[in-house]
PDB file of C-alpha atoms and ligand atoms in Angstrom:
ATOM      1  CA  UNK A 780      20.450 -14.250  23.825  1.00 57.00           C
ATOM      2  CA  UNK A 781      17.650 -14.248  21.229  1.00 60.00           C
ATOM      3  CA  UNK A 782      18.666 -15.117  17.668  1.00 68.00           C
ATOM      4  CA  UNK A 783      15.362 -13.954  16.204  1.00 82.00           C
ATOM      5  CA  UNK A 784      15.937 -11.381  13.498  1.00 89.00           C
ATOM      6  CA  UNK A 785      12.832  -9.202  13.125  1.00 95.00           C
ATOM      7  CA  UNK A 786      10.943  -9.986   9.939  1.00 97.00           C
ATOM      8  CA  UNK A 787      10.424  -6.752   8.016  1.00 98.00           C
ATOM      9  CA  UNK A 788       7.974  -6.433   5.115  1.00 98.00           C
ATOM     10  CA  UNK A 789       7.391  -3.582   2.683  1.00 98.00           C
ATOM     11  CA  UNK A 790       3.909  -2.802   1.383  1.00 98.00           C
ATOM     12  CA  UNK A 791       4.425  -0.426  -1.562  1.00 98.00           C
ATOM     13  CA  UNK A 792       1.864   1.462  -3.571  1.00 98.00           C
ATOM     14  CA  UNK A 793       0.504   4.770  -4.724  1.00 97.00           C
ATOM     15  CA  UNK A 794      -2.095   4.925  -1.930  1.00 98.00           C
ATOM     16  CA  UNK A 795      -3.880   7.877  -3.559  1.00 97.00           C
ATOM     17  CA  UNK A 796      -5.713   7.702  -1.232  1.00 98.00           C
ATOM     18  CA  UNK A 797      -5.274   4.767   1.144  1.00 98.00           C
ATOM     19  CA  UNK A 798      -8.517   2.729   1.229  1.00 98.00           C
ATOM     20  CA  UNK A 799      -9.953   0.297   3.749  1.00 98.00           C
ATOM     21  CA  UNK A 800      -8.808  -2.439   1.359  1.00 97.00           C
ATOM     22  CA  UNK A 801      -5.194  -1.271   1.727  1.00 98.00           C
ATOM     23  CA  UNK A 802      -5.656  -1.098   5.492  1.00 98.00           C
ATOM     24  CA  UNK A 803      -6.982  -4.656   5.512  1.00 98.00           C
ATOM     25  CA  UNK A 804      -3.944  -5.941   3.589  1.00 98.00           C
ATOM     26  CA  UNK A 805      -1.555  -4.032   5.882  1.00 98.00           C
ATOM     27  CA  UNK A 806      -3.152  -5.467   9.040  1.00 98.00           C
ATOM     28  CA  UNK A 807      -3.165  -8.986   7.620  1.00 98.00           C
ATOM     29  CA  UNK A 808       0.545  -8.603   6.857  1.00 98.00           C
ATOM     30  CA  UNK A 809       1.216  -7.967  10.549  1.00 98.00           C
ATOM     31  CA  UNK A 810       0.319 -11.644  11.096  1.00 97.00           C
ATOM     32  CA  UNK A 811       3.415 -12.726   9.183  1.00 96.00           C
ATOM     33  CA  UNK A 812       5.967 -10.017   9.977  1.00 97.00           C
ATOM     34  CA  UNK A 813       7.297  -8.116  12.971  1.00 98.00           C
ATOM     35  CA  UNK A 814       7.456  -4.719  11.323  1.00 98.00           C
ATOM     36  CA  UNK A 815       5.700  -3.364   8.248  1.00 98.00           C
ATOM     37  CA  UNK A 816       6.920  -0.444   6.180  1.00 98.00           C
ATOM     38  CA  UNK A 817       4.015   0.980   4.169  1.00 98.00           C
ATOM     39  CA  UNK A 818       5.802   2.795   1.381  1.00 98.00           C
ATOM     40  CA  UNK A 819       4.373   5.450  -0.939  1.00 98.00           C
ATOM     41  CA  UNK A 820       6.168   5.358  -4.282  1.00 97.00           C
ATOM     42  CA  UNK A 821       7.149   8.690  -5.757  1.00 93.00           C
ATOM     43  CA  UNK A 822       7.120   6.948  -9.147  1.00 82.00           C
ATOM     44  CA  UNK A 823       4.485   4.386 -10.023  1.00 76.00           C
ATOM     45  CA  UNK A 824       4.362   1.943 -12.957  1.00 71.00           C
ATOM     46  CA  UNK A 825       0.744   3.031 -13.389  1.00 69.00           C
ATOM     47  CA  UNK A 826       0.960   6.399 -15.105  1.00 58.00           C
ATOM     48  CA  UNK A 827      -1.980   8.222 -13.619  1.00 67.00           C
ATOM     49  CA  UNK A 828      -2.796  11.670 -12.410  1.00 84.00           C
ATOM     50  CA  UNK A 829      -2.673  12.019  -8.679  1.00 93.00           C
ATOM     51  CA  UNK A 830      -5.212  13.573  -6.369  1.00 96.00           C
ATOM     52  CA  UNK A 831      -3.003  14.015  -3.301  1.00 97.00           C
ATOM     53  CA  UNK A 832       0.693  14.860  -3.287  1.00 96.00           C
ATOM     54  CA  UNK A 833       3.091  12.296  -1.823  1.00 97.00           C
ATOM     55  CA  UNK A 834       3.547  14.329   1.427  1.00 97.00           C
ATOM     56  CA  UNK A 835      -0.255  14.607   1.752  1.00 98.00           C
ATOM     57  CA  UNK A 836      -0.707  10.862   1.219  1.00 98.00           C
ATOM     58  CA  UNK A 837       1.956  10.177   3.785  1.00 98.00           C
ATOM     59  CA  UNK A 838       0.333  12.477   6.330  1.00 98.00           C
ATOM     60  CA  UNK A 839      -3.050  10.791   5.803  1.00 98.00           C
ATOM     61  CA  UNK A 840      -1.574   7.292   6.113  1.00 98.00           C
ATOM     62  CA  UNK A 841       0.345   8.176   9.236  1.00 98.00           C
ATOM     63  CA  UNK A 842      -2.970   9.202  10.822  1.00 98.00           C
ATOM     64  CA  UNK A 843      -4.769   6.102   9.552  1.00 98.00           C
ATOM     65  CA  UNK A 844      -2.139   3.752  10.999  1.00 98.00           C
ATOM     66  CA  UNK A 845      -1.383   5.845  14.108  1.00 97.00           C
ATOM     67  CA  UNK A 846      -2.455   3.049  16.475  1.00 97.00           C
ATOM     68  CA  UNK A 847      -0.427   0.353  14.761  1.00 97.00           C
ATOM     69  CA  UNK A 848       2.918   0.474  16.508  1.00 97.00           C
ATOM     70  CA  UNK A 849       4.477  -2.034  14.126  1.00 98.00           C
ATOM     71  CA  UNK A 850       3.570  -0.031  11.016  1.00 98.00           C
ATOM     72  CA  UNK A 851       5.716   2.795   9.713  1.00 98.00           C
ATOM     73  CA  UNK A 852       4.671   4.970   6.747  1.00 98.00           C
ATOM     74  CA  UNK A 853       7.366   6.395   4.484  1.00 98.00           C
ATOM     75  CA  UNK A 854       7.853   7.493   0.887  1.00 98.00           C
ATOM     76  CA  UNK A 855      10.574   6.293  -1.447  1.00 98.00           C
ATOM     77  CA  UNK A 856      12.138   7.181  -4.773  1.00 97.00           C
ATOM     78  CA  UNK A 857      13.906   4.865  -7.189  1.00 96.00           C
ATOM     79  CA  UNK A 858      13.506   1.139  -7.475  1.00 97.00           C
ATOM     80  CA  UNK A 859      11.307  -0.672  -4.990  1.00 98.00           C
ATOM     81  CA  UNK A 860      13.745  -3.577  -4.635  1.00 98.00           C
ATOM     82  CA  UNK A 861      16.567  -1.191  -3.685  1.00 97.00           C
ATOM     83  CA  UNK A 862      14.333   0.481  -1.116  1.00 98.00           C
ATOM     84  CA  UNK A 863      13.320  -2.930   0.253  1.00 98.00           C
ATOM     85  CA  UNK A 864      16.986  -3.879   0.626  1.00 97.00           C
ATOM     86  CA  UNK A 865      17.779  -0.569   2.383  1.00 97.00           C
ATOM     87  CA  UNK A 866      15.113  -1.196   5.046  1.00 98.00           C
ATOM     88  CA  UNK A 867      16.112  -4.857   5.405  1.00 97.00           C
ATOM     89  CA  UNK A 868      12.789  -6.204   4.126  1.00 97.00           C
ATOM     90  CA  UNK A 869      12.412  -9.898   3.483  1.00 96.00           C
ATOM     91  CA  UNK A 870       9.052  -9.487   1.718  1.00 97.00           C
ATOM     92  CA  UNK A 871       7.307  -7.140  -0.659  1.00 98.00           C
ATOM     93  CA  UNK A 872       3.579  -7.394   0.016  1.00 98.00           C
ATOM     94  CA  UNK A 873       0.908  -6.779  -2.585  1.00 98.00           C
ATOM     95  CA  UNK A 874      -2.851  -7.247  -2.374  1.00 97.00           C
ATOM     96  CA  UNK A 875      -4.591  -9.392  -4.990  1.00 96.00           C
ATOM     97  CA  UNK A 876      -8.252  -8.535  -5.276  1.00 93.00           C
ATOM     98  CA  UNK A 877      -9.257 -10.446  -8.377  1.00 88.00           C
ATOM     99  CA  UNK A 878      -7.890 -12.219 -11.441  1.00 88.00           C
ATOM    100  CA  UNK A 879      -7.754  -8.832 -13.176  1.00 87.00           C
ATOM    101  CA  UNK A 880      -4.912  -7.807 -10.855  1.00 90.00           C
ATOM    102  CA  UNK A 881      -2.870 -10.876 -11.601  1.00 93.00           C
ATOM    103  CA  UNK A 882      -1.048 -10.036 -14.830  1.00 94.00           C
ATOM    104  CA  UNK A 883       0.273  -6.678 -13.679  1.00 95.00           C
ATOM    105  CA  UNK A 884       1.258  -8.089 -10.285  1.00 96.00           C
ATOM    106  CA  UNK A 885       2.904 -11.145 -11.833  1.00 97.00           C
ATOM    107  CA  UNK A 886       4.990  -8.979 -14.169  1.00 97.00           C
ATOM    108  CA  UNK A 887       6.124  -6.741 -11.327  1.00 97.00           C
ATOM    109  CA  UNK A 888       6.963  -9.692  -9.087  1.00 98.00           C
ATOM    110  CA  UNK A 889       9.017 -11.358 -11.825  1.00 98.00           C
ATOM    111  CA  UNK A 890      10.805  -8.120 -12.721  1.00 98.00           C
ATOM    112  CA  UNK A 891      11.581  -7.459  -9.070  1.00 98.00           C
ATOM    113  CA  UNK A 892      12.964 -10.983  -8.762  1.00 98.00           C
ATOM    114  CA  UNK A 893      15.186 -10.414 -11.819  1.00 98.00           C
ATOM    115  CA  UNK A 894      16.436  -7.173 -10.310  1.00 97.00           C
ATOM    116  CA  UNK A 895      17.010  -8.610  -6.873  1.00 95.00           C
ATOM    117  CA  UNK A 896      16.492 -12.258  -6.072  1.00 94.00           C
ATOM    118  CA  UNK A 897      16.683 -12.013  -2.296  1.00 94.00           C
ATOM    119  CA  UNK A 898      13.346 -10.250  -1.707  1.00 96.00           C
ATOM    120  CA  UNK A 899      10.223 -12.380  -2.062  1.00 97.00           C
ATOM    121  CA  UNK A 900       6.866 -10.998  -3.211  1.00 98.00           C
ATOM    122  CA  UNK A 901       3.994 -12.090  -1.014  1.00 97.00           C
ATOM    123  CA  UNK A 902       0.419 -11.755  -2.290  1.00 97.00           C
ATOM    124  CA  UNK A 903      -2.348 -11.337   0.238  1.00 97.00           C
ATOM    125  CA  UNK A 904      -6.051 -11.423  -0.490  1.00 96.00           C
ATOM    126  CA  UNK A 905      -8.108  -8.688   1.151  1.00 95.00           C
ATOM    127  CA  UNK A 906     -11.496  -9.263   2.736  1.00 96.00           C
ATOM    128  CA  UNK A 907     -14.113 -10.147   0.116  1.00 95.00           C
ATOM    129  CA  UNK A 908     -15.985  -6.965   0.994  1.00 95.00           C
ATOM    130  CA  UNK A 909     -13.110  -4.952  -0.446  1.00 95.00           C
ATOM    131  CA  UNK A 910     -12.599  -7.012  -3.600  1.00 93.00           C
ATOM    132  CA  UNK A 911     -14.174  -4.319  -5.806  1.00 94.00           C
ATOM    133  CA  UNK A 912     -12.502  -1.400  -4.103  1.00 96.00           C
ATOM    134  CA  UNK A 913      -9.740   0.689  -5.651  1.00 96.00           C
ATOM    135  CA  UNK A 914      -8.233   4.092  -4.925  1.00 97.00           C
ATOM    136  CA  UNK A 915      -9.091   5.239  -8.459  1.00 95.00           C
ATOM    137  CA  UNK A 916     -12.794   4.421  -7.942  1.00 96.00           C
ATOM    138  CA  UNK A 917     -12.757   6.206  -4.589  1.00 97.00           C
ATOM    139  CA  UNK A 918     -11.249   9.273  -6.282  1.00 97.00           C
ATOM    140  CA  UNK A 919     -13.836   9.218  -9.038  1.00 97.00           C
ATOM    141  CA  UNK A 920     -16.869   8.659  -6.810  1.00 98.00           C
ATOM    142  CA  UNK A 921     -15.719  11.295  -4.292  1.00 98.00           C
ATOM    143  CA  UNK A 922     -15.047  13.822  -7.055  1.00 97.00           C
ATOM    144  CA  UNK A 923     -18.617  13.366  -8.320  1.00 97.00           C
ATOM    145  CA  UNK A 924     -20.124  13.863  -4.869  1.00 96.00           C
ATOM    146  CA  UNK A 925     -20.760  10.183  -4.052  1.00 97.00           C
ATOM    147  CA  UNK A 926     -20.595   8.746  -0.541  1.00 97.00           C
ATOM    148  CA  UNK A 927     -17.293   6.933   0.029  1.00 98.00           C
ATOM    149  CA  UNK A 928     -17.527   6.831   3.827  1.00 97.00           C
ATOM    150  CA  UNK A 929     -17.629   3.026   3.952  1.00 96.00           C
ATOM    151  CA  UNK A 930     -14.550   2.680   1.738  1.00 98.00           C
ATOM    152  CA  UNK A 931     -12.058   4.935   3.528  1.00 98.00           C
ATOM    153  CA  UNK A 932     -11.179   5.856   7.109  1.00 98.00           C
ATOM    154  CA  UNK A 933     -11.998   9.191   8.728  1.00 98.00           C
ATOM    155  CA  UNK A 934      -8.700  10.995   7.955  1.00 98.00           C
ATOM    156  CA  UNK A 935      -9.118  10.153   4.251  1.00 98.00           C
ATOM    157  CA  UNK A 936     -12.785  11.133   4.183  1.00 98.00           C
ATOM    158  CA  UNK A 937     -11.980  14.456   5.781  1.00 97.00           C
ATOM    159  CA  UNK A 938      -9.320  15.243   3.132  1.00 98.00           C
ATOM    160  CA  UNK A 939     -11.629  14.142   0.297  1.00 98.00           C
ATOM    161  CA  UNK A 940     -14.459  16.330   1.589  1.00 96.00           C
ATOM    162  CA  UNK A 941     -12.097  19.287   1.887  1.00 96.00           C
ATOM    163  CA  UNK A 942     -10.725  18.691  -1.618  1.00 96.00           C
ATOM    164  CA  UNK A 943     -14.131  18.385  -3.291  1.00 95.00           C
ATOM    165  CA  UNK A 944     -16.205  20.805  -1.223  1.00 86.00           C
TER     166      UNK A 944
HETATM  167  O1  PNS B1416      -0.453   1.118  -6.144  1.00 81.17           O
HETATM  168  P1  PNS B1416       0.290   0.892  -7.432  1.00 81.17           P
HETATM  169  O2  PNS B1416       0.356   2.174  -8.234  1.00 81.17           O
HETATM  170  O3  PNS B1416      -0.246  -0.258  -8.215  1.00 81.17           O
HETATM  171  O4  PNS B1416       1.804   0.517  -7.023  1.00 81.17           O
HETATM  172  C1  PNS B1416       2.786   0.296  -8.003  1.00 81.17           C
HETATM  173  C2  PNS B1416       4.187   0.342  -7.365  1.00 81.17           C
HETATM  174  C3  PNS B1416       4.369   1.641  -6.624  1.00 81.17           C
HETATM  175  C4  PNS B1416       4.340  -0.820  -6.411  1.00 81.17           C
HETATM  176  C5  PNS B1416       5.225   0.203  -8.525  1.00 81.17           C
HETATM  177  O5  PNS B1416       4.960   1.171  -9.508  1.00 81.17           O
HETATM  178  C6  PNS B1416       6.663   0.378  -8.031  1.00 81.17           C
HETATM  179  O6  PNS B1416       7.218  -0.525  -7.450  1.00 81.17           O
HETATM  180  N1  PNS B1416       7.244   1.586  -8.241  1.00 81.17           N
HETATM  181  C7  PNS B1416       8.598   1.908  -7.802  1.00 81.17           C
HETATM  182  C8  PNS B1416       9.580   1.927  -9.003  1.00 81.17           C
HETATM  183  C9  PNS B1416       9.953   0.515  -9.409  1.00 81.17           C
HETATM  184  O7  PNS B1416      10.593  -0.214  -8.689  1.00 81.17           O
HETATM  185  N2  PNS B1416       9.489   0.123 -10.609  1.00 81.17           N
HETATM  186  C10 PNS B1416       9.717  -1.189 -11.158  1.00 81.17           C
HETATM  187  C11 PNS B1416       8.590  -2.127 -10.741  1.00 81.17           C
HETATM  188  S1  PNS B1416       8.808  -3.762 -11.344  1.00 81.17           S
END
């Protein structure tokens, strides 16, 4: 009988919309876990106006990750650490693009540890080609008619074109 307990990780975020940088972090995470829950937060620490609703973001992400059998896309309300505990996650995964990300990520990781010490935060570095990429820049460039086709996958591009046509 196998004693291996599947390693579950949660990758939380706003994902408004999911970018190729997010996809890169999610796929890298599959190297260190058995199952990845990509989780769209209904409430984000970043107070910002959203482009897509949570159900829309979820629909887009489900299409983007359709071929990844070990990735599940869900939304959650309430505290991230409580959600992570509910799905049995051992890790919370966050992408670190540059030093500028560090302070915010460090604060969240420490707060999450205070709230619940049994879930570790794991930082992964995306491909260098995505180090400048953010969902907010994608939103802005797309809204002004710029070409974002190299920054997002087809399901995202389609929704952005529909939204801004
Ligand atoms: O993509 P984002 O907006 O940087 O992600 C931030 C997110 C969703 C990870 C953060 O706001 C979060 O965890 N929200 C859930 C509510 C919560 O647990 N807040 C306390 C964070 S220390």
